[in-house]
Amino acid sequence: MSQPMTESLPGDHPFASLQPALLLDMVEAAGVDADGRLLALNSYENRVYQLGVEDRAPMILKAYRPGRWSDAAILEEHAFAVELAGHEIPVVAPIDLNHQTLHQAAGFRFALYPRRGGHAPELDNADTREWLGRLLGRMHTVGEAGVFEHRPVLDADVMGRQSRDWLLAAGWIPEGVEASYRAVTDELLAAIDEARENAAGCAFIRLHGDFHPGNILWTDQGPHLVDLDDCRTGPAIQDLWMLLSGDRHERTLQLSDLIAGYEQFRAFDPRELHLLEALRTLRIMHYAAWLARRWDDPAFPATFTWFGTERYWDDHVLTLREQVAAMQAPVLSV
C-alpha cells in the first residue's frame, strides 16, 4: 500500500456520531414523525438514508458533510432545484418544512426529499439519449437565466493542478511512479490549457454539474433528476459528456442524439467540444485527489479497498497516458 499514515480513528470522524437514534431525533426536531425505519443508501460525500414516516410515504434524509459547503451554498442548491421544478423540469427538490429546506440539529445540516423510484437510463437507446438532450436543453435554458453567487465555478486549475500538487505534497504518489505521474500530468495540464483557449468565449451557466447515469432515475413517464450537490457554474458540455461511452464512432452517435434533443430548446455552442476530453481528464485527476482527501472517513477505506495500492497508481498513470492520446485526437464532430 502507498498511503500516508493518518492519526484519525473511525470514531473521530464527524459522521461517526450519525447513529440511528440521533438521526431520528434530528428529523423529529424538524417536525417529521419518523416511524423508526432507516435504510442507509449509497452515498459517500454525504450520508443519505431512506426514512420511514408515520402515515405517509418514506422520505429521503440527506445529512451534509460538515465543512464542505456554506449554508448559503446549500440554500442556493435548494433554490435552483425549486426553480427548475417550477419550470416543470423533473428534478427532485427538497421538501419545505416550516418555510425552510435546510435544517440543523446536533451539529449537522440536513435536508429531506420525497422518495422517487426508477432505474438507470438505457443509454444505448437513441430515443432515450434524445429525451435526455431535450431535458438538458430545458434545464440549461433555466440555468442561463440566472447566476450562482455562492456555488463554485468549474475551475480547471482547482480540479487539475491543485489536485495533482496536493497528491504529490501529501505523499500519496509512490516513488516508483512519481516521475511518470509528474510528466504525464504536466502534458495533460498543458493540453487542458490549450483546450480552454480553443473554447474561449463559451458561455458559463448554472449546471447540474454531476450529470452521470446514477443521478438519473427513469420511469415509464421518463427521467427525473436527483442530487444537485455538485451544481455549479460551467460550460454546458459538462452536463453532456458523462453520458458518452465506447469508441469514437459510438460516442459520435451518442453525442449527435443528445444534441439533436438539446437544440430543440437551446443552441449548443460547438466550441465546447474542445472541452470534452479536457473535462474527462480533470474528473480523473480530481477523483484520485478526492478519494485521498476523504481517507479519514471510515467509509472510504472500507469501500474503496483498491485505492492507494501500487497497482492503483500504476493503472492511474496508464489511464492518464490514455487521456493524452484522447486529447491529441481530433475533437468529436456532430
mmCIF file of C-alpha atoms in Angstrom:
data_model
loop_
_atom_site.group_PDB
_atom_site.id
_atom_site.type_symbol
_atom_site.label_atom_id
_atom_site.label_comp_id
_atom_site.label_asym_id
_atom_site.label_seq_id
_atom_site.Cartn_x
_atom_site.Cartn_y
_atom_site.Cartn_z
ATOM 1 C CA MET A 1 0.000 0.000 0.000
ATOM 2 C CA SER A 2 1.107 3.567 -0.659
ATOM 3 C CA GLN A 3 -0.968 5.568 1.772
ATOM 4 C CA PRO A 4 0.238 8.291 4.143
ATOM 5 C CA MET A 5 -0.271 7.437 7.770
ATOM 6 C CA THR A 6 -3.209 9.114 9.486
ATOM 7 C CA GLU A 7 -3.804 9.534 13.176
ATOM 8 C CA SER A 8 -7.584 9.688 12.874
ATOM 9 C CA LEU A 9 -9.591 6.808 14.209
ATOM 10 C CA PRO A 10 -13.028 5.727 12.939
ATOM 11 C CA GLY A 11 -14.737 7.223 15.974
ATOM 12 C CA ASP A 12 -13.030 10.590 15.401
ATOM 13 C CA HIS A 13 -14.846 11.371 12.163
ATOM 14 C CA PRO A 14 -17.920 13.625 12.477
ATOM 15 C CA PHE A 15 -20.111 11.118 10.659
ATOM 16 C CA ALA A 16 -19.304 8.507 13.322
ATOM 17 C CA SER A 17 -21.943 10.086 15.577
ATOM 18 C CA LEU A 18 -24.712 9.684 12.994
ATOM 19 C CA GLN A 19 -26.279 6.728 14.737
ATOM 20 C CA PRO A 20 -29.958 5.816 14.173
ATOM 21 C CA ALA A 21 -31.183 7.361 17.434
ATOM 22 C CA LEU A 22 -29.531 10.681 16.619
ATOM 23 C CA LEU A 23 -30.877 10.695 13.054
ATOM 24 C CA LEU A 24 -34.399 10.105 14.318
ATOM 25 C CA ASP A 25 -34.020 12.881 16.882
ATOM 26 C CA MET A 26 -32.820 15.221 14.140
ATOM 27 C CA VAL A 27 -35.807 14.684 11.855
ATOM 28 C CA GLU A 28 -38.291 14.800 14.704
ATOM 29 C CA ALA A 29 -36.836 18.182 15.693
ATOM 30 C CA ALA A 30 -37.686 19.320 12.154
ATOM 31 C CA GLY A 31 -41.306 18.266 12.677
ATOM 32 C CA VAL A 32 -41.296 14.872 10.944
ATOM 33 C CA ASP A 33 -42.952 11.926 12.691
ATOM 34 C CA ALA A 34 -40.470 9.179 11.860
ATOM 35 C CA ASP A 35 -41.579 5.600 12.454
ATOM 36 C CA GLY A 36 -38.113 4.282 13.305
ATOM 37 C CA ARG A 37 -37.256 2.715 9.951
ATOM 38 C CA LEU A 38 -33.915 3.829 8.482
ATOM 39 C CA LEU A 39 -32.141 2.422 5.445
ATOM 40 C CA ALA A 40 -28.674 3.697 4.553
ATOM 41 C CA LEU A 41 -28.299 4.420 0.831
ATOM 42 C CA ASN A 42 -25.139 4.523 -1.260
ATOM 43 C CA SER A 43 -23.535 7.898 -0.678
ATOM 44 C CA TYR A 44 -20.036 8.795 0.437
ATOM 45 C CA GLU A 45 -19.630 12.548 0.180
ATOM 46 C CA ASN A 46 -22.716 12.996 2.342
ATOM 47 C CA ARG A 47 -24.822 10.484 4.253
ATOM 48 C CA VAL A 48 -28.197 9.598 2.767
ATOM 49 C CA TYR A 49 -30.976 7.455 4.234
ATOM 50 C CA GLN A 50 -34.464 6.315 3.393
ATOM 51 C CA LEU A 51 -36.619 7.369 6.313
ATOM 52 C CA GLY A 52 -39.899 5.749 7.302
ATOM 53 C CA VAL A 53 -42.568 8.297 8.228
ATOM 54 C CA GLU A 54 -45.822 7.794 10.092
ATOM 55 C CA ASP A 55 -48.923 7.729 7.858
ATOM 56 C CA ARG A 56 -47.141 8.818 4.667
ATOM 57 C CA ALA A 57 -44.628 7.698 2.075
ATOM 58 C CA PRO A 58 -40.976 7.393 3.116
ATOM 59 C CA MET A 59 -38.673 10.375 2.703
ATOM 60 C CA ILE A 60 -35.016 10.682 1.848
ATOM 61 C CA LEU A 61 -32.809 12.214 4.533
ATOM 62 C CA LYS A 62 -29.565 13.825 3.366
ATOM 63 C CA ALA A 63 -27.025 14.818 6.022
ATOM 64 C CA TYR A 64 -24.399 17.150 4.577
ATOM 65 C CA ARG A 65 -20.690 16.563 5.093
ATOM 66 C CA PRO A 66 -19.570 19.052 7.754
ATOM 67 C CA GLY A 67 -17.432 21.868 6.446
ATOM 68 C CA ARG A 68 -17.908 21.198 2.744
ATOM 69 C CA TRP A 69 -20.476 23.849 1.803
ATOM 70 C CA SER A 70 -21.571 27.061 3.444
ATOM 71 C CA ASP A 71 -25.218 27.447 4.404
ATOM 72 C CA ALA A 72 -25.571 29.960 1.568
ATOM 73 C CA ALA A 73 -24.211 27.474 -0.977
ATOM 74 C CA ILE A 74 -26.573 24.734 0.182
ATOM 75 C CA LEU A 75 -29.551 27.072 0.109
ATOM 76 C CA GLU A 76 -28.579 28.114 -3.410
ATOM 77 C CA GLU A 77 -28.552 24.444 -4.424
ATOM 78 C CA HIS A 78 -32.046 24.074 -2.956
ATOM 79 C CA ALA A 79 -33.299 27.235 -4.644
ATOM 80 C CA PHE A 80 -32.006 26.042 -8.020
ATOM 81 C CA ALA A 81 -33.823 22.713 -7.620
ATOM 82 C CA VAL A 82 -37.042 24.500 -6.670
ATOM 83 C CA GLU A 83 -36.650 26.899 -9.607
ATOM 84 C CA LEU A 84 -36.180 24.007 -12.036
ATOM 85 C CA ALA A 85 -39.178 22.171 -10.616
ATOM 86 C CA GLY A 86 -41.199 25.370 -11.029
ATOM 87 C CA HIS A 87 -40.455 25.173 -14.763
ATOM 88 C CA GLU A 88 -41.809 21.595 -14.793
ATOM 89 C CA ILE A 89 -38.355 20.115 -15.128
ATOM 90 C CA PRO A 90 -38.407 16.768 -13.290
ATOM 91 C CA VAL A 91 -35.917 17.451 -10.529
ATOM 92 C CA VAL A 92 -36.371 16.021 -7.047
ATOM 93 C CA ALA A 93 -36.381 19.199 -4.952
ATOM 94 C CA PRO A 94 -36.066 19.413 -1.141
ATOM 95 C CA ILE A 95 -39.206 19.418 0.986
ATOM 96 C CA ASP A 96 -40.145 22.751 2.525
ATOM 97 C CA LEU A 97 -40.963 22.282 6.219
ATOM 98 C CA ASN A 98 -41.993 25.368 8.176
ATOM 99 C CA HIS A 99 -40.711 27.616 5.379
ATOM 100 C CA GLN A 100 -37.230 26.136 5.301
ATOM 101 C CA THR A 101 -35.453 23.426 3.349
ATOM 102 C CA LEU A 102 -32.188 23.357 5.299
ATOM 103 C CA HIS A 103 -32.345 22.139 8.892
ATOM 104 C CA GLN A 104 -29.750 21.914 11.641
ATOM 105 C CA ALA A 105 -29.534 19.633 14.649
ATOM 106 C CA ALA A 106 -26.767 18.054 16.717
ATOM 107 C CA GLY A 107 -24.113 19.879 14.708
ATOM 108 C CA PHE A 108 -25.339 18.570 11.345
ATOM 109 C CA ARG A 109 -27.118 20.265 8.468
ATOM 110 C CA PHE A 110 -29.675 18.162 6.651
ATOM 111 C CA ALA A 111 -32.493 18.232 4.129
ATOM 112 C CA LEU A 112 -35.460 15.982 3.403
ATOM 113 C CA TYR A 113 -36.619 14.914 -0.046
ATOM 114 C CA PRO A 114 -39.536 12.922 -1.426
ATOM 115 C CA ARG A 115 -38.582 9.380 -2.299
ATOM 116 C CA ARG A 116 -38.583 8.667 -6.022
ATOM 117 C CA GLY A 117 -38.048 5.304 -7.663
ATOM 118 C CA GLY A 118 -36.655 4.456 -11.054
ATOM 119 C CA HIS A 119 -33.797 2.776 -12.852
ATOM 120 C CA ALA A 120 -30.774 3.919 -14.806
ATOM 121 C CA PRO A 121 -31.471 5.234 -18.316
ATOM 122 C CA GLU A 122 -30.895 2.916 -21.282
ATOM 123 C CA LEU A 123 -28.190 4.983 -22.910
ATOM 124 C CA ASP A 124 -27.824 2.539 -25.789
ATOM 125 C CA ASN A 125 -31.265 3.696 -26.950
ATOM 126 C CA ALA A 126 -31.269 6.682 -29.330
ATOM 127 C CA ASP A 127 -34.716 7.833 -28.176
ATOM 128 C CA THR A 128 -33.502 7.854 -24.557
ATOM 129 C CA ARG A 129 -30.475 9.926 -25.493
ATOM 130 C CA GLU A 130 -32.575 12.435 -27.403
ATOM 131 C CA TRP A 131 -35.005 12.673 -24.453
ATOM 132 C CA LEU A 132 -32.101 13.416 -22.106
ATOM 133 C CA GLY A 133 -30.830 16.009 -24.574
ATOM 134 C CA ARG A 134 -34.211 17.758 -24.505
ATOM 135 C CA LEU A 135 -34.217 17.624 -20.717
ATOM 136 C CA LEU A 136 -30.770 19.196 -20.543
ATOM 137 C CA GLY A 137 -31.713 21.840 -23.103
ATOM 138 C CA ARG A 138 -34.673 22.843 -20.954
ATOM 139 C CA MET A 139 -32.588 22.733 -17.778
ATOM 140 C CA HIS A 140 -29.826 24.883 -19.258
ATOM 141 C CA THR A 141 -32.332 27.406 -20.586
ATOM 142 C CA VAL A 142 -33.372 27.955 -16.983
ATOM 143 C CA GLY A 143 -29.744 27.788 -15.861
ATOM 144 C CA GLU A 144 -28.607 30.585 -18.135
ATOM 145 C CA ALA A 145 -31.439 32.850 -16.948
ATOM 146 C CA GLY A 146 -29.789 33.399 -13.547
ATOM 147 C CA VAL A 147 -26.447 33.205 -11.795
ATOM 148 C CA PHE A 148 -24.974 31.453 -8.810
ATOM 149 C CA GLU A 149 -23.463 33.690 -6.180
ATOM 150 C CA HIS A 150 -22.324 31.064 -3.666
ATOM 151 C CA ARG A 151 -21.790 27.909 -5.741
ATOM 152 C CA PRO A 152 -18.352 27.240 -7.282
ATOM 153 C CA VAL A 153 -17.256 27.773 -10.853
ATOM 154 C CA LEU A 154 -15.892 24.739 -12.676
ATOM 155 C CA ASP A 155 -12.201 25.583 -12.357
ATOM 156 C CA ALA A 156 -9.597 23.622 -14.310
ATOM 157 C CA ASP A 157 -6.799 24.800 -12.045
ATOM 158 C CA VAL A 158 -8.600 23.599 -8.905
ATOM 159 C CA MET A 159 -9.617 20.254 -10.373
ATOM 160 C CA GLY A 160 -6.362 19.664 -12.218
ATOM 161 C CA ARG A 161 -3.288 21.473 -10.952
ATOM 162 C CA GLN A 162 -4.346 21.694 -7.330
ATOM 163 C CA SER A 163 -5.413 18.047 -7.268
ATOM 164 C CA ARG A 164 -2.059 16.962 -8.748
ATOM 165 C CA ASP A 165 0.002 19.208 -6.486
ATOM 166 C CA TRP A 166 -1.885 18.127 -3.347
ATOM 167 C CA LEU A 167 -1.397 14.420 -4.056
ATOM 168 C CA LEU A 168 2.319 14.974 -4.546
ATOM 169 C CA ALA A 169 2.728 17.179 -1.483
ATOM 170 C CA ALA A 170 0.734 14.810 0.737
ATOM 171 C CA GLY A 171 2.880 11.839 -0.229
ATOM 172 C CA TRP A 172 0.245 9.759 -1.975
ATOM 173 C CA ILE A 173 2.181 9.113 -5.189
ATOM 174 C CA PRO A 174 4.611 6.159 -4.839
ATOM 175 C CA GLU A 175 8.258 6.936 -5.536
ATOM 176 C CA GLY A 176 8.329 4.386 -8.347
ATOM 177 C CA VAL A 177 5.718 6.216 -10.443
ATOM 178 C CA GLU A 178 6.243 9.781 -9.258
ATOM 179 C CA ALA A 179 8.383 10.820 -12.235
ATOM 180 C CA SER A 180 5.899 9.303 -14.682
ATOM 181 C CA TYR A 181 2.990 10.914 -12.853
ATOM 182 C CA ARG A 182 4.625 14.347 -12.947
ATOM 183 C CA ALA A 183 5.441 14.033 -16.642
ATOM 184 C CA VAL A 184 2.028 12.845 -17.794
ATOM 185 C CA THR A 185 0.125 15.379 -15.685
ATOM 186 C CA ASP A 186 2.354 18.199 -16.969
ATOM 187 C CA GLU A 187 1.498 17.146 -20.516
ATOM 188 C CA LEU A 188 -2.191 16.900 -19.735
ATOM 189 C CA LEU A 189 -2.366 20.245 -17.947
ATOM 190 C CA ALA A 190 -0.777 21.909 -20.977
ATOM 191 C CA ALA A 191 -3.311 20.196 -23.259
ATOM 192 C CA ILE A 192 -6.162 21.314 -20.988
ATOM 193 C CA ASP A 193 -4.933 24.906 -21.189
ATOM 194 C CA GLU A 194 -4.912 24.620 -24.985
ATOM 195 C CA ALA A 195 -8.450 23.231 -24.983
ATOM 196 C CA ARG A 196 -9.602 26.127 -22.834
ATOM 197 C CA GLU A 197 -8.078 28.574 -25.311
ATOM 198 C CA ASN A 198 -9.834 26.845 -28.218
ATOM 199 C CA ALA A 199 -13.141 27.119 -26.350
ATOM 200 C CA ALA A 200 -12.624 30.734 -25.270
ATOM 201 C CA GLY A 201 -15.834 32.726 -25.251
ATOM 202 C CA CYS A 202 -18.165 29.834 -24.407
ATOM 203 C CA ALA A 203 -20.932 30.740 -22.005
ATOM 204 C CA PHE A 204 -20.723 29.604 -18.403
ATOM 205 C CA ILE A 205 -24.158 28.838 -16.976
ATOM 206 C CA ARG A 206 -25.746 27.170 -13.951
ATOM 207 C CA LEU A 207 -25.401 23.387 -14.314
ATOM 208 C CA HIS A 208 -26.348 20.131 -12.622
ATOM 209 C CA GLY A 209 -22.580 19.590 -12.513
ATOM 210 C CA ASP A 210 -22.572 15.804 -11.955
ATOM 211 C CA PHE A 211 -24.907 14.529 -14.662
ATOM 212 C CA HIS A 212 -23.947 10.866 -14.737
ATOM 213 C CA PRO A 213 -26.425 7.992 -15.210
ATOM 214 C CA GLY A 214 -26.552 7.287 -11.472
ATOM 215 C CA ASN A 215 -28.192 10.670 -10.912
ATOM 216 C CA ILE A 216 -30.935 9.958 -13.466
ATOM 217 C CA LEU A 217 -33.910 7.841 -12.377
ATOM 218 C CA TRP A 218 -36.007 6.534 -15.266
ATOM 219 C CA THR A 219 -39.650 5.500 -15.027
ATOM 220 C CA ASP A 220 -42.433 4.783 -17.528
ATOM 221 C CA GLN A 221 -43.076 8.536 -17.545
ATOM 222 C CA GLY A 222 -39.464 9.370 -18.343
ATOM 223 C CA PRO A 223 -36.490 10.625 -16.323
ATOM 224 C CA HIS A 224 -36.219 12.634 -13.169
ATOM 225 C CA LEU A 225 -33.019 14.054 -11.756
ATOM 226 C CA VAL A 226 -31.548 13.782 -8.293
ATOM 227 C CA ASP A 227 -28.548 15.097 -6.368
ATOM 228 C CA LEU A 228 -27.702 18.680 -7.224
ATOM 229 C CA ASP A 229 -24.975 18.601 -4.576
ATOM 230 C CA ASP A 230 -22.336 19.466 -7.202
ATOM 231 C CA CYS A 231 -24.316 22.122 -9.063
ATOM 232 C CA ARG A 232 -22.026 24.894 -10.214
ATOM 233 C CA THR A 233 -21.295 27.353 -12.988
ATOM 234 C CA GLY A 234 -19.616 25.973 -16.082
ATOM 235 C CA PRO A 235 -19.930 25.140 -19.791
ATOM 236 C CA ALA A 236 -22.970 23.196 -20.965
ATOM 237 C CA ILE A 237 -20.823 20.285 -22.184
ATOM 238 C CA GLN A 238 -20.125 19.387 -18.535
ATOM 239 C CA ASP A 239 -23.682 18.023 -18.290
ATOM 240 C CA LEU A 240 -23.367 16.104 -21.566
ATOM 241 C CA TRP A 241 -20.018 14.358 -21.697
ATOM 242 C CA MET A 242 -20.628 11.890 -18.844
ATOM 243 C CA LEU A 243 -23.414 10.294 -20.906
ATOM 244 C CA LEU A 244 -20.916 9.212 -23.580
ATOM 245 C CA SER A 245 -19.079 5.901 -23.688
ATOM 246 C CA GLY A 246 -17.494 3.452 -26.097
ATOM 247 C CA ASP A 247 -15.282 4.075 -29.125
ATOM 248 C CA ARG A 248 -15.148 7.245 -31.171
ATOM 249 C CA HIS A 249 -17.893 6.151 -33.567
ATOM 250 C CA GLU A 250 -20.224 5.221 -30.702
ATOM 251 C CA ARG A 251 -19.569 8.452 -28.841
ATOM 252 C CA THR A 252 -20.199 10.479 -32.003
ATOM 253 C CA LEU A 253 -23.602 8.836 -32.477
ATOM 254 C CA GLN A 254 -24.471 9.306 -28.807
ATOM 255 C CA LEU A 255 -23.480 12.966 -28.831
ATOM 256 C CA SER A 256 -25.408 13.592 -32.043
ATOM 257 C CA ASP A 257 -28.598 12.242 -30.453
ATOM 258 C CA LEU A 258 -28.079 14.264 -27.273
ATOM 259 C CA ILE A 259 -27.505 17.490 -29.190
ATOM 260 C CA ALA A 260 -30.441 16.822 -31.537
ATOM 261 C CA GLY A 261 -32.678 16.826 -28.476
ATOM 262 C CA TYR A 262 -30.790 19.632 -26.763
ATOM 263 C CA GLU A 263 -31.136 22.061 -29.666
ATOM 264 C CA GLN A 264 -34.909 21.780 -29.614
ATOM 265 C CA PHE A 265 -34.693 24.101 -26.601
ATOM 266 C CA ARG A 266 -31.254 25.715 -26.581
ATOM 267 C CA ALA A 267 -28.475 26.237 -29.112
ATOM 268 C CA PHE A 268 -25.317 24.241 -28.461
ATOM 269 C CA ASP A 269 -22.018 26.058 -28.941
ATOM 270 C CA PRO A 270 -19.728 23.708 -30.958
ATOM 271 C CA ARG A 271 -16.629 25.360 -29.473
ATOM 272 C CA GLU A 272 -17.431 23.477 -26.279
ATOM 273 C CA LEU A 273 -16.497 20.205 -27.994
ATOM 274 C CA HIS A 274 -12.852 21.206 -27.435
ATOM 275 C CA LEU A 275 -13.524 20.801 -23.704
ATOM 276 C CA LEU A 276 -14.941 17.281 -23.788
ATOM 277 C CA GLU A 277 -11.771 15.279 -23.178
ATOM 278 C CA ALA A 278 -10.328 18.065 -21.036
ATOM 279 C CA LEU A 279 -13.276 17.720 -18.660
ATOM 280 C CA ARG A 280 -12.920 13.939 -18.606
ATOM 281 C CA THR A 281 -9.235 14.337 -17.737
ATOM 282 C CA LEU A 282 -9.991 16.811 -14.967
ATOM 283 C CA ARG A 283 -12.535 14.431 -13.460
ATOM 284 C CA ILE A 284 -10.000 11.587 -13.444
ATOM 285 C CA MET A 285 -7.373 13.748 -11.740
ATOM 286 C CA HIS A 286 -9.826 15.235 -9.275
ATOM 287 C CA TYR A 287 -11.334 11.858 -8.380
ATOM 288 C CA ALA A 288 -7.975 10.488 -7.211
ATOM 289 C CA ALA A 289 -7.421 13.538 -5.025
ATOM 290 C CA TRP A 290 -10.990 13.375 -3.708
ATOM 291 C CA LEU A 291 -10.516 9.797 -2.540
ATOM 292 C CA ALA A 292 -7.239 10.680 -0.842
ATOM 293 C CA ARG A 293 -8.683 13.768 0.868
ATOM 294 C CA ARG A 294 -11.564 11.693 2.255
ATOM 295 C CA TRP A 295 -9.410 8.816 3.536
ATOM 296 C CA ASP A 296 -10.000 9.802 7.168
ATOM 297 C CA ASP A 297 -13.703 8.989 6.668
ATOM 298 C CA PRO A 298 -14.015 5.295 7.653
ATOM 299 C CA ALA A 299 -16.485 4.691 4.841
ATOM 300 C CA PHE A 300 -13.762 5.289 2.251
ATOM 301 C CA PRO A 301 -11.124 2.686 3.246
ATOM 302 C CA ALA A 302 -13.929 0.196 3.834
ATOM 303 C CA THR A 303 -15.425 0.757 0.375
ATOM 304 C CA PHE A 304 -12.565 1.750 -1.918
ATOM 305 C CA THR A 305 -10.233 -1.011 -0.799
ATOM 306 C CA TRP A 306 -8.254 -0.848 -4.038
ATOM 307 C CA PHE A 307 -7.366 2.818 -3.689
ATOM 308 C CA GLY A 308 -3.794 3.803 -2.878
ATOM 309 C CA THR A 309 -2.226 0.467 -3.769
ATOM 310 C CA GLU A 310 0.810 0.257 -6.042
ATOM 311 C CA ARG A 311 -1.446 -1.331 -8.658
ATOM 312 C CA TYR A 312 -3.901 1.543 -8.376
ATOM 313 C CA TRP A 313 -1.269 4.175 -9.089
ATOM 314 C CA ASP A 314 0.208 2.155 -11.971
ATOM 315 C CA ASP A 315 -3.265 1.933 -13.522
ATOM 316 C CA HIS A 316 -3.939 5.607 -12.793
ATOM 317 C CA VAL A 317 -0.832 6.695 -14.669
ATOM 318 C CA LEU A 318 -1.807 4.403 -17.564
ATOM 319 C CA THR A 319 -5.276 5.959 -17.666
ATOM 320 C CA LEU A 320 -3.734 9.420 -17.731
ATOM 321 C CA ARG A 321 -1.491 8.398 -20.619
ATOM 322 C CA GLU A 322 -4.570 7.215 -22.499
ATOM 323 C CA GLN A 323 -6.053 10.653 -21.912
ATOM 324 C CA VAL A 324 -3.019 12.232 -23.545
ATOM 325 C CA ALA A 325 -3.860 10.288 -26.705
ATOM 326 C CA ALA A 326 -7.545 11.194 -26.377
ATOM 327 C CA MET A 327 -6.721 14.892 -26.114
ATOM 328 C CA GLN A 328 -4.440 14.729 -29.126
ATOM 329 C CA ALA A 329 -7.190 13.205 -31.268
ATOM 330 C CA PRO A 330 -9.486 15.470 -33.320
ATOM 331 C CA VAL A 331 -12.491 16.691 -31.362
ATOM 332 C CA LEU A 332 -15.787 14.895 -31.883
ATOM 333 C CA SER A 333 -17.986 16.451 -34.562
ATOM 334 C CA VAL A 334 -21.756 16.367 -34.777
#
